[in-house]
């Protein structure tokens, strides 16, 4: 399928733009559909003749019908990725995070496009499985509109698979990090915030004692998994966690940033975020079983690339 056309919704965003680069490098044609709410044109190789950009909204059903025409497969990454934004505006984010998925399913059914890779989230587990490696069968506890829409999207993809032969490959991302992750909101990924502030010599604020842990996953390790799912001969139903089954505390993260840069700005501590998950780690045995997982980029190396060292 090397020169086939792939639709990447949210392709101008952090993860979507890395996927788009990889697909173009592999010889594919890529159609990016993005409303540029958080995505940037500067993330895209706009001079590549194999790249087509559609500016618009996944909530626009007619646009979605046009967007899938001629596509071999779709990577559906467009979403309001901020959990806090979904809490502040559940109705608005629902248009992007749920109606967008439903529009895509209908458009794919009509056009006879089957394969779709979907970006779900560890948020579907809520606080369940906290402190252990969370397996995919862990009872779901979506605690925010963001998580509810992700889980509902998963269920709809499953329905379209059973009813209409759609081929969804659903990934539940844990904490992805790397270049192009937008650090501008207080709710941006912690690594994007800490590294931006460290580079600028601005104080870093840790919420709580810094002993909370996350399973950080470098974006360049994620992209080949998405590419495999787009092109595999068949997909197996059921969502798959994306993590390394490794716990890194924020204090360890800060030490690693300090090592890469040679120094750190002042680090202050404030109250832990209300409802913050203390420990989040993926059981990734299903991921390892279903996909070729290259050795993890060590945190230090990912940080060095992000920090331009
Ligand atoms: P991002 O904000 O950089 O990318 C999202 C992209 O979608 C942006 O380019 C944005 O402009 C676009 N978009 C948003 N709403 C849209 C709409 N209604 N119509 C068209 N385009 C729209 O975020 P990201 O971190 O790259 O996230 C990509 C996907 O992965 C999202 O679905 C997110 O929920 C999911 N995810 C990310 C993480 C993570 O750690 N980054 C974790 C779990 C899940
Ligand atoms: C991540 C995802 C979220 C959802 C959730 C599911 C991101 C940005 N968020 O939330 O979408 O999928 O996982 O469980 O990927 N922190 C600080 N200082 C800061 C910013 C953050 O101490 O300036 C702390 C924060 O309180 C938390 C940790 O860093 O303990 C990680 O925060 P995060 O927002 O990067 O990610 P998380 O796991 O809360």
mmCIF file of C-alpha atoms and ligand atoms in Angstrom:
data_model
loop_
_atom_site.group_PDB
_atom_site.id
_atom_site.type_symbol
_atom_site.label_atom_id
_atom_site.label_comp_id
_atom_site.label_asym_id
_atom_site.label_seq_id
_atom_site.Cartn_x
_atom_site.Cartn_y
_atom_site.Cartn_z
ATOM 1 C CA UNK A 1 0.000 0.000 0.000
ATOM 2 C CA UNK A 2 3.035 2.245 -0.291
ATOM 3 C CA UNK A 3 1.552 5.059 -2.405
ATOM 4 C CA UNK A 4 -1.998 4.724 -1.088
ATOM 5 C CA UNK A 5 -3.888 7.677 0.339
ATOM 6 C CA UNK A 6 -4.230 7.866 4.125
ATOM 7 C CA UNK A 7 -6.512 10.331 5.906
ATOM 8 C CA UNK A 8 -5.059 11.683 9.145
ATOM 9 C CA UNK A 9 -7.599 13.652 11.181
ATOM 10 C CA UNK A 10 -5.798 15.938 13.607
ATOM 11 C CA UNK A 11 -2.750 15.605 11.366
ATOM 12 C CA UNK A 12 -1.472 19.087 12.189
ATOM 13 C CA UNK A 13 -1.247 18.287 15.889
ATOM 14 C CA UNK A 14 1.521 16.822 18.015
ATOM 15 C CA UNK A 15 1.071 13.094 17.341
ATOM 16 C CA UNK A 16 -0.717 13.513 13.998
ATOM 17 C CA UNK A 17 2.081 15.539 12.433
ATOM 18 C CA UNK A 18 4.710 12.942 13.369
ATOM 19 C CA UNK A 19 2.505 10.233 11.856
ATOM 20 C CA UNK A 20 2.020 12.350 8.721
ATOM 21 C CA UNK A 21 5.798 12.787 8.359
ATOM 22 C CA UNK A 22 6.334 9.034 8.687
ATOM 23 C CA UNK A 23 3.623 8.170 6.157
ATOM 24 C CA UNK A 24 5.004 10.678 3.632
ATOM 25 C CA UNK A 25 8.521 9.323 4.183
ATOM 26 C CA UNK A 26 7.204 5.813 3.466
ATOM 27 C CA UNK A 27 5.819 6.995 0.118
ATOM 28 C CA UNK A 28 2.162 7.394 0.997
ATOM 29 C CA UNK A 29 -0.081 10.215 0.001
ATOM 30 C CA UNK A 30 -1.570 11.877 3.068
ATOM 31 C CA UNK A 31 -4.727 13.936 3.445
ATOM 32 C CA UNK A 32 -4.681 15.900 6.692
ATOM 33 C CA UNK A 33 -8.007 17.104 8.018
ATOM 34 C CA UNK A 34 -7.610 19.595 10.843
ATOM 35 C CA UNK A 35 -9.421 22.642 12.199
ATOM 36 C CA UNK A 36 -6.135 24.086 13.499
ATOM 37 C CA UNK A 37 -7.587 24.660 16.951
ATOM 38 C CA UNK A 38 -4.355 23.392 18.519
ATOM 39 C CA UNK A 39 -2.583 22.047 15.424
ATOM 40 C CA UNK A 40 -0.144 24.207 13.467
ATOM 41 C CA UNK A 41 0.546 24.524 9.753
ATOM 42 C CA UNK A 42 4.214 24.795 10.680
ATOM 43 C CA UNK A 43 4.052 21.152 11.859
ATOM 44 C CA UNK A 44 3.376 20.063 8.277
ATOM 45 C CA UNK A 45 5.630 19.615 5.228
ATOM 46 C CA UNK A 46 3.351 21.874 3.160
ATOM 47 C CA UNK A 47 5.660 21.818 0.127
ATOM 48 C CA UNK A 48 5.342 18.022 -0.232
ATOM 49 C CA UNK A 49 3.136 17.359 -3.292
ATOM 50 C CA UNK A 50 1.885 14.122 -1.699
ATOM 51 C CA UNK A 51 0.376 16.084 1.195
ATOM 52 C CA UNK A 52 -3.129 17.514 0.920
ATOM 53 C CA UNK A 53 -4.561 19.697 3.696
ATOM 54 C CA UNK A 54 -8.282 20.061 4.370
ATOM 55 C CA UNK A 55 -9.078 22.764 6.879
ATOM 56 C CA UNK A 56 -12.321 21.883 8.619
ATOM 57 C CA UNK A 57 -14.077 20.181 11.463
ATOM 58 C CA UNK A 58 -14.697 16.497 12.090
ATOM 59 C CA UNK A 59 -18.134 17.545 13.380
ATOM 60 C CA UNK A 60 -19.020 18.536 9.789
ATOM 61 C CA UNK A 61 -20.596 15.353 8.406
ATOM 62 C CA UNK A 62 -20.543 16.497 4.775
ATOM 63 C CA UNK A 63 -16.843 17.346 4.998
ATOM 64 C CA UNK A 64 -16.111 13.959 6.534
ATOM 65 C CA UNK A 65 -17.873 12.242 3.641
ATOM 66 C CA UNK A 66 -15.622 14.110 1.206
ATOM 67 C CA UNK A 67 -12.513 13.528 3.310
ATOM 68 C CA UNK A 68 -12.633 9.723 3.190
ATOM 69 C CA UNK A 69 -13.130 9.430 -0.582
ATOM 70 C CA UNK A 70 -10.295 7.462 -2.171
ATOM 71 C CA UNK A 71 -8.624 6.627 1.139
ATOM 72 C CA UNK A 72 -7.082 3.269 1.935
ATOM 73 C CA UNK A 73 -7.197 3.875 5.684
ATOM 74 C CA UNK A 74 -7.801 6.544 8.288
ATOM 75 C CA UNK A 75 -5.931 7.569 11.430
ATOM 76 C CA UNK A 76 -8.457 9.362 13.622
ATOM 77 C CA UNK A 77 -6.500 11.574 15.992
ATOM 78 C CA UNK A 78 -8.530 14.791 15.879
ATOM 79 C CA UNK A 79 -9.889 15.627 19.303
ATOM 80 C CA UNK A 80 -9.822 18.276 21.954
ATOM 81 C CA UNK A 81 -6.948 16.626 23.792
ATOM 82 C CA UNK A 82 -7.257 18.680 26.967
ATOM 83 C CA UNK A 83 -9.204 16.943 29.720
ATOM 84 C CA UNK A 84 -9.785 20.295 31.414
ATOM 85 C CA UNK A 85 -11.280 21.783 28.236
ATOM 86 C CA UNK A 86 -13.816 18.939 28.224
ATOM 87 C CA UNK A 87 -14.710 19.694 31.829
ATOM 88 C CA UNK A 88 -15.148 23.406 31.027
ATOM 89 C CA UNK A 89 -17.161 22.839 27.812
ATOM 90 C CA UNK A 90 -18.639 19.332 27.624
ATOM 91 C CA UNK A 91 -21.060 20.172 24.812
ATOM 92 C CA UNK A 92 -18.440 21.829 22.614
ATOM 93 C CA UNK A 93 -15.810 19.133 23.105
ATOM 94 C CA UNK A 94 -18.420 16.416 22.520
ATOM 95 C CA UNK A 95 -18.770 17.681 18.938
ATOM 96 C CA UNK A 96 -15.091 17.038 18.280
ATOM 97 C CA UNK A 97 -14.496 14.044 20.509
ATOM 98 C CA UNK A 98 -17.617 12.018 19.894
ATOM 99 C CA UNK A 99 -19.715 13.361 16.993
ATOM 100 C CA UNK A 100 -16.512 13.520 14.944
ATOM 101 C CA UNK A 101 -15.957 9.782 15.462
ATOM 102 C CA UNK A 102 -19.550 8.962 14.581
ATOM 103 C CA UNK A 103 -19.381 11.110 11.431
ATOM 104 C CA UNK A 104 -16.200 9.317 10.453
ATOM 105 C CA UNK A 105 -17.757 5.874 10.972
ATOM 106 C CA UNK A 106 -20.748 6.794 8.797
ATOM 107 C CA UNK A 107 -18.557 8.365 6.109
ATOM 108 C CA UNK A 108 -16.315 5.278 6.021
ATOM 109 C CA UNK A 109 -19.294 2.936 5.809
ATOM 110 C CA UNK A 110 -20.734 4.896 2.873
ATOM 111 C CA UNK A 111 -17.397 5.054 1.047
ATOM 112 C CA UNK A 112 -16.416 1.442 1.778
ATOM 113 C CA UNK A 113 -13.255 2.452 3.646
ATOM 114 C CA UNK A 114 -12.624 -0.080 6.397
ATOM 115 C CA UNK A 115 -9.421 0.463 8.320
ATOM 116 C CA UNK A 116 -9.328 3.108 11.045
ATOM 117 C CA UNK A 117 -6.754 3.644 13.761
ATOM 118 C CA UNK A 118 -8.251 5.407 16.769
ATOM 119 C CA UNK A 119 -6.493 7.396 19.505
ATOM 120 C CA UNK A 120 -8.212 6.532 22.763
ATOM 121 C CA UNK A 121 -6.772 7.239 26.173
ATOM 122 C CA UNK A 122 -5.793 5.762 29.518
ATOM 123 C CA UNK A 123 -8.398 8.202 30.823
ATOM 124 C CA UNK A 124 -11.067 5.528 30.181
ATOM 125 C CA UNK A 125 -9.777 3.651 33.260
ATOM 126 C CA UNK A 126 -10.162 6.610 35.619
ATOM 127 C CA UNK A 127 -8.599 5.717 38.949
ATOM 128 C CA UNK A 128 -9.148 1.990 38.510
ATOM 129 C CA UNK A 129 -6.015 -0.079 38.554
ATOM 130 C CA UNK A 130 -4.095 2.747 40.198
ATOM 131 C CA UNK A 131 -0.784 1.454 41.527
ATOM 132 C CA UNK A 132 -0.789 -1.681 39.367
ATOM 133 C CA UNK A 133 -0.094 -2.148 35.678
ATOM 134 C CA UNK A 134 -3.496 -1.451 34.119
ATOM 135 C CA UNK A 135 -4.690 -4.192 31.788
ATOM 136 C CA UNK A 136 -7.243 -3.599 29.039
ATOM 137 C CA UNK A 137 -9.894 -5.566 30.962
ATOM 138 C CA UNK A 138 -9.686 -3.280 33.976
ATOM 139 C CA UNK A 139 -13.197 -1.959 34.654
ATOM 140 C CA UNK A 140 -13.691 1.366 32.928
ATOM 141 C CA UNK A 141 -14.348 4.481 34.986
ATOM 142 C CA UNK A 142 -14.475 7.478 32.676
ATOM 143 C CA UNK A 143 -14.467 10.414 35.109
ATOM 144 C CA UNK A 144 -14.550 13.356 32.691
ATOM 145 C CA UNK A 145 -16.395 14.274 29.489
ATOM 146 C CA UNK A 146 -13.115 13.627 27.648
ATOM 147 C CA UNK A 147 -12.958 10.067 28.959
ATOM 148 C CA UNK A 148 -16.677 9.436 28.378
ATOM 149 C CA UNK A 149 -16.346 10.523 24.737
ATOM 150 C CA UNK A 150 -13.248 8.350 24.213
ATOM 151 C CA UNK A 151 -14.970 5.286 25.641
ATOM 152 C CA UNK A 152 -18.214 5.962 23.745
ATOM 153 C CA UNK A 153 -16.166 6.342 20.542
ATOM 154 C CA UNK A 154 -14.573 2.955 21.218
ATOM 155 C CA UNK A 155 -18.015 1.388 21.613
ATOM 156 C CA UNK A 156 -19.244 2.977 18.375
ATOM 157 C CA UNK A 157 -16.201 1.723 16.488
ATOM 158 C CA UNK A 158 -16.954 -1.725 17.870
ATOM 159 C CA UNK A 159 -20.586 -1.433 16.716
ATOM 160 C CA UNK A 160 -19.523 -0.438 13.190
ATOM 161 C CA UNK A 161 -17.110 -3.360 13.161
ATOM 162 C CA UNK A 162 -19.822 -5.875 14.039
ATOM 163 C CA UNK A 163 -22.528 -4.321 11.904
ATOM 164 C CA UNK A 164 -20.681 -2.938 8.893
ATOM 165 C CA UNK A 165 -17.271 -4.621 8.697
ATOM 166 C CA UNK A 166 -15.235 -1.586 9.794
ATOM 167 C CA UNK A 167 -11.701 -2.538 10.867
ATOM 168 C CA UNK A 168 -10.889 -0.391 13.898
ATOM 169 C CA UNK A 169 -7.511 -0.601 15.627
ATOM 170 C CA UNK A 170 -8.013 1.152 18.946
ATOM 171 C CA UNK A 171 -5.058 2.350 21.014
ATOM 172 C CA UNK A 172 -5.296 3.682 24.548
ATOM 173 C CA UNK A 173 -2.366 6.048 24.836
ATOM 174 C CA UNK A 174 -0.784 6.622 28.227
ATOM 175 C CA UNK A 175 1.519 9.698 28.480
ATOM 176 C CA UNK A 176 3.005 10.458 25.070
ATOM 177 C CA UNK A 177 5.768 13.081 24.849
ATOM 178 C CA UNK A 178 8.114 14.597 22.295
ATOM 179 C CA UNK A 179 8.717 17.550 19.985
ATOM 180 C CA UNK A 180 5.686 19.622 18.875
ATOM 181 C CA UNK A 181 3.651 18.872 22.002
ATOM 182 C CA UNK A 182 2.116 22.244 22.817
ATOM 183 C CA UNK A 183 3.254 23.464 26.258
ATOM 184 C CA UNK A 184 1.067 26.560 26.323
ATOM 185 C CA UNK A 185 -1.743 25.409 28.640
ATOM 186 C CA UNK A 186 -1.344 24.551 32.335
ATOM 187 C CA UNK A 187 -2.983 21.246 31.345
ATOM 188 C CA UNK A 188 -0.476 20.445 28.603
ATOM 189 C CA UNK A 189 1.653 17.333 28.977
ATOM 190 C CA UNK A 190 3.955 17.703 31.947
ATOM 191 C CA UNK A 191 7.111 17.006 29.923
ATOM 192 C CA UNK A 192 6.289 19.751 27.428
ATOM 193 C CA UNK A 193 5.758 22.220 30.288
ATOM 194 C CA UNK A 194 8.851 21.228 32.307
ATOM 195 C CA UNK A 195 11.206 21.208 29.302
ATOM 196 C CA UNK A 196 9.939 24.532 27.944
ATOM 197 C CA UNK A 197 10.405 26.167 31.340
ATOM 198 C CA UNK A 198 13.788 24.552 31.896
ATOM 199 C CA UNK A 199 15.031 25.847 28.528
ATOM 200 C CA UNK A 200 13.787 29.343 29.371
ATOM 201 C CA UNK A 201 15.264 29.212 32.882
ATOM 202 C CA UNK A 202 11.813 29.763 34.407
ATOM 203 C CA UNK A 203 10.793 28.145 37.713
ATOM 204 C CA UNK A 204 9.105 24.761 37.473
ATOM 205 C CA UNK A 205 6.049 24.000 39.584
ATOM 206 C CA UNK A 206 5.395 20.441 40.723
ATOM 207 C CA UNK A 207 1.867 19.669 41.872
ATOM 208 C CA UNK A 208 2.342 17.617 45.033
ATOM 209 C CA UNK A 209 5.503 15.902 46.239
ATOM 210 C CA UNK A 210 6.695 14.813 42.775
ATOM 211 C CA UNK A 211 6.561 11.136 43.715
ATOM 212 C CA UNK A 212 3.548 10.523 41.452
ATOM 213 C CA UNK A 213 4.484 8.302 38.508
ATOM 214 C CA UNK A 214 3.591 8.067 34.836
ATOM 215 C CA UNK A 215 4.366 5.661 31.989
ATOM 216 C CA UNK A 216 5.962 8.080 29.503
ATOM 217 C CA UNK A 217 6.136 7.022 25.839
ATOM 218 C CA UNK A 218 8.237 8.851 23.257
ATOM 219 C CA UNK A 219 6.288 9.896 20.158
ATOM 220 C CA UNK A 220 8.810 8.349 17.739
ATOM 221 C CA UNK A 221 8.168 4.975 19.402
ATOM 222 C CA UNK A 222 4.423 5.416 18.933
ATOM 223 C CA UNK A 223 4.371 6.286 15.228
ATOM 224 C CA UNK A 224 5.559 2.853 13.942
ATOM 225 C CA UNK A 225 2.751 1.213 15.938
ATOM 226 C CA UNK A 226 0.172 3.437 14.248
ATOM 227 C CA UNK A 227 1.713 2.703 10.836
ATOM 228 C CA UNK A 228 1.607 -1.045 11.519
ATOM 229 C CA UNK A 229 -2.054 -0.820 12.502
ATOM 230 C CA UNK A 230 -2.874 1.158 9.350
ATOM 231 C CA UNK A 231 -1.258 -1.403 7.079
ATOM 232 C CA UNK A 232 -1.633 -4.782 8.848
ATOM 233 C CA UNK A 233 -3.403 -7.469 6.821
ATOM 234 C CA UNK A 234 -6.029 -7.727 9.544
ATOM 235 C CA UNK A 235 -6.815 -6.211 12.894
ATOM 236 C CA UNK A 236 -7.934 -7.972 16.040
ATOM 237 C CA UNK A 237 -10.815 -6.379 17.875
ATOM 238 C CA UNK A 238 -10.376 -4.828 21.289
ATOM 239 C CA UNK A 239 -8.410 -1.816 22.450
ATOM 240 C CA UNK A 240 -4.675 -2.000 23.174
ATOM 241 C CA UNK A 241 -2.763 -0.018 25.798
ATOM 242 C CA UNK A 242 0.237 2.005 24.640
ATOM 243 C CA UNK A 243 2.807 2.251 27.396
ATOM 244 C CA UNK A 244 6.063 0.625 28.435
ATOM 245 C CA UNK A 245 4.908 -0.769 31.791
ATOM 246 C CA UNK A 246 7.475 1.558 33.359
ATOM 247 C CA UNK A 247 6.990 4.067 36.146
ATOM 248 C CA UNK A 248 8.857 7.363 36.130
ATOM 249 C CA UNK A 249 8.240 9.821 38.955
ATOM 250 C CA UNK A 250 8.183 13.565 38.325
ATOM 251 C CA UNK A 251 11.238 13.844 40.579
ATOM 252 C CA UNK A 252 13.074 11.336 38.371
ATOM 253 C CA UNK A 253 11.880 13.246 35.315
ATOM 254 C CA UNK A 254 13.272 16.513 36.691
ATOM 255 C CA UNK A 255 16.581 14.856 37.504
ATOM 256 C CA UNK A 256 16.776 13.547 33.930
ATOM 257 C CA UNK A 257 16.023 17.000 32.464
ATOM 258 C CA UNK A 258 18.690 18.462 34.749
ATOM 259 C CA UNK A 259 21.222 15.897 33.518
ATOM 260 C CA UNK A 260 20.505 16.661 29.870
ATOM 261 C CA UNK A 261 20.727 20.435 30.377
ATOM 262 C CA UNK A 262 23.485 20.442 33.004
ATOM 263 C CA UNK A 263 21.293 22.449 35.380
ATOM 264 C CA UNK A 264 17.678 23.104 36.357
ATOM 265 C CA UNK A 265 15.826 26.290 37.269
ATOM 266 C CA UNK A 266 14.198 26.552 40.705
ATOM 267 C CA UNK A 267 11.645 23.816 41.408
ATOM 268 C CA UNK A 268 8.693 24.724 43.610
ATOM 269 C CA UNK A 269 5.916 22.518 44.958
ATOM 270 C CA UNK A 270 2.250 23.352 45.320
ATOM 271 C CA UNK A 271 -0.838 21.336 46.255
ATOM 272 C CA UNK A 272 -1.504 18.182 44.256
ATOM 273 C CA UNK A 273 -4.128 18.555 41.512
ATOM 274 C CA UNK A 274 -7.608 17.595 42.677
ATOM 275 C CA UNK A 275 -8.352 14.082 41.455
ATOM 276 C CA UNK A 276 -4.805 13.567 40.172
ATOM 277 C CA UNK A 277 -3.961 9.921 39.561
ATOM 278 C CA UNK A 278 -1.028 8.992 41.805
ATOM 279 C CA UNK A 279 0.418 6.149 39.763
ATOM 280 C CA UNK A 280 -0.450 5.337 36.145
ATOM 281 C CA UNK A 281 1.259 2.465 34.333
ATOM 282 C CA UNK A 282 0.194 0.332 31.372
ATOM 283 C CA UNK A 283 0.187 -3.425 31.209
ATOM 284 C CA UNK A 284 1.509 -3.606 27.647
ATOM 285 C CA UNK A 285 1.475 -7.381 27.122
ATOM 286 C CA UNK A 286 -1.285 -7.141 24.486
ATOM 287 C CA UNK A 287 0.654 -4.416 22.660
ATOM 288 C CA UNK A 288 3.792 -6.613 22.613
ATOM 289 C CA UNK A 289 1.741 -9.587 21.420
ATOM 290 C CA UNK A 290 0.020 -7.771 18.549
ATOM 291 C CA UNK A 291 2.664 -5.331 17.339
ATOM 292 C CA UNK A 292 6.389 -5.162 16.670
ATOM 293 C CA UNK A 293 7.515 -2.932 19.523
ATOM 294 C CA UNK A 294 11.021 -1.562 19.030
ATOM 295 C CA UNK A 295 13.133 -1.081 22.173
ATOM 296 C CA UNK A 296 11.890 1.963 24.053
ATOM 297 C CA UNK A 297 13.718 5.218 23.474
ATOM 298 C CA UNK A 298 15.319 5.815 26.891
ATOM 299 C CA UNK A 299 13.737 8.787 28.677
ATOM 300 C CA UNK A 300 17.095 10.589 28.688
ATOM 301 C CA UNK A 301 17.425 10.233 24.893
ATOM 302 C CA UNK A 302 13.853 11.377 24.249
ATOM 303 C CA UNK A 303 14.422 14.390 26.469
ATOM 304 C CA UNK A 304 17.722 15.184 24.747
ATOM 305 C CA UNK A 305 16.023 15.183 21.342
ATOM 306 C CA UNK A 306 13.178 17.297 22.670
ATOM 307 C CA UNK A 307 15.617 19.733 24.236
ATOM 308 C CA UNK A 308 17.721 19.857 21.070
ATOM 309 C CA UNK A 309 20.857 18.422 22.777
HETATM 310 P P1 LIG B 1 -3.062 17.823 19.667
HETATM 311 O O1 LIG B 1 -3.984 18.817 20.301
HETATM 312 O O2 LIG B 1 -1.686 18.251 19.347
HETATM 313 O O3 LIG B 1 -3.722 17.214 18.341
HETATM 314 C C1 LIG B 1 -5.115 17.208 18.100
HETATM 315 C C2 LIG B 1 -5.339 17.756 16.699
HETATM 316 O O4 LIG B 1 -6.726 17.683 16.393
HETATM 317 C C3 LIG B 1 -4.935 19.224 16.559
HETATM 318 O O5 LIG B 1 -4.206 19.410 15.374
HETATM 319 C C4 LIG B 1 -6.261 19.964 16.506
HETATM 320 O O6 LIG B 1 -6.176 21.183 15.788
HETATM 321 C C5 LIG B 1 -7.132 18.931 15.839
HETATM 322 N N1 LIG B 1 -8.569 19.058 16.150
HETATM 323 C C6 LIG B 1 -9.145 19.227 17.368
HETATM 324 N N2 LIG B 1 -10.478 19.276 17.246
HETATM 325 C C7 LIG B 1 -10.749 19.133 15.921
HETATM 326 C C8 LIG B 1 -11.951 19.116 15.165
HETATM 327 N N3 LIG B 1 -13.141 19.268 15.758
HETATM 328 N N4 LIG B 1 -11.879 18.956 13.831
HETATM 329 C C9 LIG B 1 -10.678 18.823 13.211
HETATM 330 N N5 LIG B 1 -9.499 18.849 13.883
HETATM 331 C C10 LIG B 1 -9.542 18.999 15.220
HETATM 332 O O7 LIG B 1 -3.051 16.560 20.653
HETATM 333 P P2 LIG B 1 -2.244 15.182 20.567
HETATM 334 O O8 LIG B 1 -1.558 15.020 21.871
HETATM 335 O O9 LIG B 1 -1.475 15.077 19.302
HETATM 336 O O10 LIG B 1 -3.461 14.146 20.559
HETATM 337 C C11 LIG B 1 -3.801 13.360 19.409
HETATM 338 C C12 LIG B 1 -4.856 12.348 19.842
HETATM 339 O O11 LIG B 1 -4.315 11.464 20.821
HETATM 340 C C13 LIG B 1 -6.101 12.969 20.477
HETATM 341 O O12 LIG B 1 -7.231 12.242 20.061
HETATM 342 C C14 LIG B 1 -5.874 12.769 21.969
HETATM 343 O O13 LIG B 1 -7.085 12.731 22.688
HETATM 344 C C15 LIG B 1 -5.156 11.433 21.960
HETATM 345 N N6 LIG B 1 -4.350 11.191 23.188
HETATM 346 C C16 LIG B 1 -3.183 11.882 23.375
HETATM 347 C C17 LIG B 1 -2.416 11.614 24.526
HETATM 348 C C18 LIG B 1 -1.095 12.300 24.774
HETATM 349 O O14 LIG B 1 -0.396 11.897 25.722
HETATM 350 N N7 LIG B 1 -0.694 13.274 23.964
HETATM 351 C C19 LIG B 1 -2.880 10.696 25.482
HETATM 352 C C20 LIG B 1 -4.082 10.046 25.244
HETATM 353 C C21 LIG B 1 -4.795 10.271 24.070
HETATM 354 C C1 LIG B 2 -2.843 12.321 31.021
HETATM 355 C C2 LIG B 2 -3.363 12.986 29.767
HETATM 356 C C3 LIG B 2 -4.841 13.086 29.803
HETATM 357 C C4 LIG B 2 -5.493 11.755 30.108
HETATM 358 C C5 LIG B 2 -4.882 11.183 31.384
HETATM 359 C C6 LIG B 2 -5.398 9.770 31.598
HETATM 360 C C7 LIG B 2 -1.822 14.617 28.838
HETATM 361 C C8 LIG B 2 -1.465 16.052 28.745
HETATM 362 N N1 LIG B 2 -2.854 14.329 29.667
HETATM 363 O O1 LIG B 2 -3.069 13.147 32.156
HETATM 364 O O2 LIG B 2 -5.290 13.508 28.520
HETATM 365 O O3 LIG B 2 -5.296 10.879 29.002
HETATM 366 O O4 LIG B 2 -3.469 11.090 31.250
HETATM 367 O O5 LIG B 2 -4.970 9.284 32.808
HETATM 368 O O6 LIG B 2 -1.259 13.767 28.198
HETATM 369 N N2 LIG B 2 2.072 18.236 36.685
HETATM 370 C C9 LIG B 2 2.867 19.053 37.476
HETATM 371 N N3 LIG B 2 3.167 20.304 37.017
HETATM 372 C C10 LIG B 2 2.701 20.792 35.823
HETATM 373 C C11 LIG B 2 1.885 19.949 35.018
HETATM 374 C C12 LIG B 2 1.586 18.673 35.492
HETATM 375 O O7 LIG B 2 3.320 18.659 38.552
HETATM 376 O O8 LIG B 2 3.020 21.952 35.485
HETATM 377 C C13 LIG B 2 1.766 16.876 37.168
HETATM 378 C C14 LIG B 2 0.293 16.522 37.196
HETATM 379 O O9 LIG B 2 -0.326 16.946 38.403
HETATM 380 C C15 LIG B 2 0.362 15.006 37.094
HETATM 381 C C16 LIG B 2 1.589 14.762 36.210
HETATM 382 O O10 LIG B 2 2.337 15.968 36.237
HETATM 383 O O11 LIG B 2 0.595 14.433 38.363
HETATM 384 C C17 LIG B 2 1.235 14.441 34.762
HETATM 385 O O12 LIG B 2 0.317 15.433 34.297
HETATM 386 P P1 LIG B 2 -0.172 15.497 32.764
HETATM 387 O O13 LIG B 2 -1.190 16.574 32.696
HETATM 388 O O14 LIG B 2 0.989 15.560 31.857
HETATM 389 O O15 LIG B 2 -0.815 14.081 32.479
HETATM 390 P P2 LIG B 2 -1.915 13.203 33.247
HETATM 391 O O16 LIG B 2 -1.307 11.860 33.440
HETATM 392 O O17 LIG B 2 -2.461 13.883 34.435
#
